[in-house]
XYZ file of C-alpha atoms in Angstrom:
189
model
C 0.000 0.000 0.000
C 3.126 2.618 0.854
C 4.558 1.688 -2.269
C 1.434 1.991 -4.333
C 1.295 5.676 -2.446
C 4.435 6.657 -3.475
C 4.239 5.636 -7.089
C 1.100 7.664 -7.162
C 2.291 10.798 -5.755
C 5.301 10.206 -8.464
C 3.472 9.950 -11.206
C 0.860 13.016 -10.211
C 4.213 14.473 -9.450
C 5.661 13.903 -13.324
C 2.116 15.079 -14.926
C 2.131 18.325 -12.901
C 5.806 19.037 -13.925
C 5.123 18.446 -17.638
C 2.287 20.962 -16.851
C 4.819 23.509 -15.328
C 6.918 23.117 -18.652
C 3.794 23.307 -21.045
C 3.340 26.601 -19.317
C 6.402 28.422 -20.585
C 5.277 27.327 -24.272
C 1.940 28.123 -23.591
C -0.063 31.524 -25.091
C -0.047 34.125 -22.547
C -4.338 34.048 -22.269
C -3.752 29.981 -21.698
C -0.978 30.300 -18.707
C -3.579 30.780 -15.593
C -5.241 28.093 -16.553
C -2.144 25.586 -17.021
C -0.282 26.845 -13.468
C -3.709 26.179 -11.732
C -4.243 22.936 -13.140
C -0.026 22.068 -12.309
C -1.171 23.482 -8.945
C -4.064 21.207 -8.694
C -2.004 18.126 -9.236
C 0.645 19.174 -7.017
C -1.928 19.381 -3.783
C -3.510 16.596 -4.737
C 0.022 14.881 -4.386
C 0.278 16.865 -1.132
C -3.000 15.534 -0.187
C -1.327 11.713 -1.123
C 1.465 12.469 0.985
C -0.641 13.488 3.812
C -2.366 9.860 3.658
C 1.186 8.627 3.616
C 2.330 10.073 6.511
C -0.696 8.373 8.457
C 0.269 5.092 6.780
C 4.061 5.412 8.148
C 2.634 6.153 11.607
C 0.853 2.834 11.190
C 3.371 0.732 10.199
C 5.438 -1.485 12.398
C 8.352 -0.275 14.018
C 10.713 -1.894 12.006
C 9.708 -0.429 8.927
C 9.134 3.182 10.001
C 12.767 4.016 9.470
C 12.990 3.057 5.700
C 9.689 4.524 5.005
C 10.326 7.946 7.013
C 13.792 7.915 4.594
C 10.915 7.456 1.255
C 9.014 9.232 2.499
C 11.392 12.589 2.775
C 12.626 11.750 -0.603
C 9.274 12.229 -2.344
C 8.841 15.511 -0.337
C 11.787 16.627 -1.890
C 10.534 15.609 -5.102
C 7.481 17.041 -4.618
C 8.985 20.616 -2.906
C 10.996 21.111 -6.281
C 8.150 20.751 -8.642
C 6.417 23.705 -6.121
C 9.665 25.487 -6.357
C 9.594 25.285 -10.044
C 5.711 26.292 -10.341
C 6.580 29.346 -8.623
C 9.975 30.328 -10.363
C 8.028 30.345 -13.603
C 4.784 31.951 -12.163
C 7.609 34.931 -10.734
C 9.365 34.478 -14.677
C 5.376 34.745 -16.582
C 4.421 37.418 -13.582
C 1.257 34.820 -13.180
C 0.572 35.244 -9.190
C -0.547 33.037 -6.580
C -4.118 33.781 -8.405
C -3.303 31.050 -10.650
C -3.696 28.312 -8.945
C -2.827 29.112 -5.387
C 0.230 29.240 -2.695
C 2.753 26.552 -2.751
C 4.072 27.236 0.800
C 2.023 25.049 2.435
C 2.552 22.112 0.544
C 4.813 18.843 1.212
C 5.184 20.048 4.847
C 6.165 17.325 7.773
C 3.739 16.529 10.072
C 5.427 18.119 12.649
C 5.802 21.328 10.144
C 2.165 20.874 9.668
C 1.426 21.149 13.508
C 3.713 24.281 14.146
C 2.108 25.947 11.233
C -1.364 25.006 12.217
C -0.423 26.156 16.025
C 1.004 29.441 14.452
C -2.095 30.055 12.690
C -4.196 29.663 15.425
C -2.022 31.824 17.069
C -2.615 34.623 15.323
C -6.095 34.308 14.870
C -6.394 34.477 18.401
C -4.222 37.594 18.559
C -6.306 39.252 15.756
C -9.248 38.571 17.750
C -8.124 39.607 20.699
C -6.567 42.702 18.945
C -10.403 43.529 17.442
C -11.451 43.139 21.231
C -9.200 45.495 21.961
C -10.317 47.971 19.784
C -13.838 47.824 20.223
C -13.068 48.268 24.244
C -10.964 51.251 23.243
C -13.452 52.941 20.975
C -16.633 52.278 23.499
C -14.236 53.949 26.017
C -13.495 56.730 24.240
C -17.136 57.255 23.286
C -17.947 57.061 27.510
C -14.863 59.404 27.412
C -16.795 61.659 25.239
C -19.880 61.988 27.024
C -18.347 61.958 30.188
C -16.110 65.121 29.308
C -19.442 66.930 27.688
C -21.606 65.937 31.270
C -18.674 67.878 32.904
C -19.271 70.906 30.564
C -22.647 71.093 31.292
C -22.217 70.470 35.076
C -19.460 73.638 34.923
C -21.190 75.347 32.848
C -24.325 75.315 35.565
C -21.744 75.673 38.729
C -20.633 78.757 36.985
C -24.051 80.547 36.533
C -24.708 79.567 40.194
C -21.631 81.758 41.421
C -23.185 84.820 39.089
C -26.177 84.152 40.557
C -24.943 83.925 44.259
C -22.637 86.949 43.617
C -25.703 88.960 42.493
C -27.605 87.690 45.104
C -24.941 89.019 47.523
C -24.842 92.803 45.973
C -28.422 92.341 46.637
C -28.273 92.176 49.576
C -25.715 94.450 50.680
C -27.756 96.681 48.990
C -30.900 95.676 50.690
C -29.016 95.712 54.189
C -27.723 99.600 53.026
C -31.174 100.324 52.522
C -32.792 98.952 56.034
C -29.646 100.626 57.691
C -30.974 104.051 56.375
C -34.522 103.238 57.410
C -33.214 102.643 60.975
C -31.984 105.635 61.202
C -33.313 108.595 63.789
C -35.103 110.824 61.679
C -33.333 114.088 61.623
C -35.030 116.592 63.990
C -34.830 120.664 62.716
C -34.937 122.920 65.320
């Protein structure tokens, strides 16, 4: 079954290569359409390898060695024809639109986790970074209405001290005036 594996992912391998050198030869409107179907082949092969990893883990012990040693071979099979997809997409300007990214392809399981555990880590950062914002622009907006409630508040302390201040002429002039009143009426003689 490992064998059988590995003479697939070979042979999907060969056909996306002869696809990667069709391209090259290929008319410009044609060249999308030829790196995406290379790429195509090539993660299907990726997806092979994948199933061969699992079928390595499986395998007795004394057999794990000589198929971990195949099985890093074919990767490096495999990460050349990538390589060589996207030397001529960067040659034919073509993008990762045709097609798609090669970086994740033929990775080690262990690559696999530490990418996958990467990932993860930064979607949690992003999220927690969009937390973050949201918490700073509601406090901001409580900043807002907190510094316009203070306005108003001095605002309505200061017409209380015109008021007060008023009140107080008032009422020295109202105490002037009762003082006057009080007063002994003159008498002529």
């Amino acid at each position: 079954m490992f064998q059988d594996t590995i003479a697939e992912c070979r042979s999907i391998a060969a056909s996306a290569s002869e696809q990667i050198k069709k391209i090259r030869g290929a008319a410009e409107s044609e060249r999308a359409g030829i790196s995406a179907s290379a790429f195509s082949l090539l993660k299907q092969a990726d997806e092979n390898l994948k199933s061969l990893q699992l079928e390595a883990k499986a395998a007795p012990v004394n057999e794990r060695a000589q198929l971990a040693k195949e099985e890093e071979a074919l990767r490096k099979e495999l990460r050349a024809a990538a390589q060589e997809l996207e030397v001529v997409r960067r040659e034919l300007l073509l993008g990762a639109s045709a097609g798609g990214s090669t970086d994740r392809l033929f990775l080690a399981r262990e690559e696999r986790k530490r990418a996958a555990a990467v990932t993860h880590s930064l979607r949690t950062g992003c999220d927690r970074l969009k937390e973050s914002n949201r918490t700073m622009e509601e406090s901001e907006k409580i900043g807002i209405e907190t510094l316009l409630e203070l306005r108003k508040q001095r605002e309505t302390i200061m017409r209380v001290q015109d008021r007060t201040s008023d009140l107080g002429h008032n009422l020295n002039d109202a105490s002037d005036a009762v003082k006057e009143l009080e007063k002994p009426a003159c008498a002529v003689m």
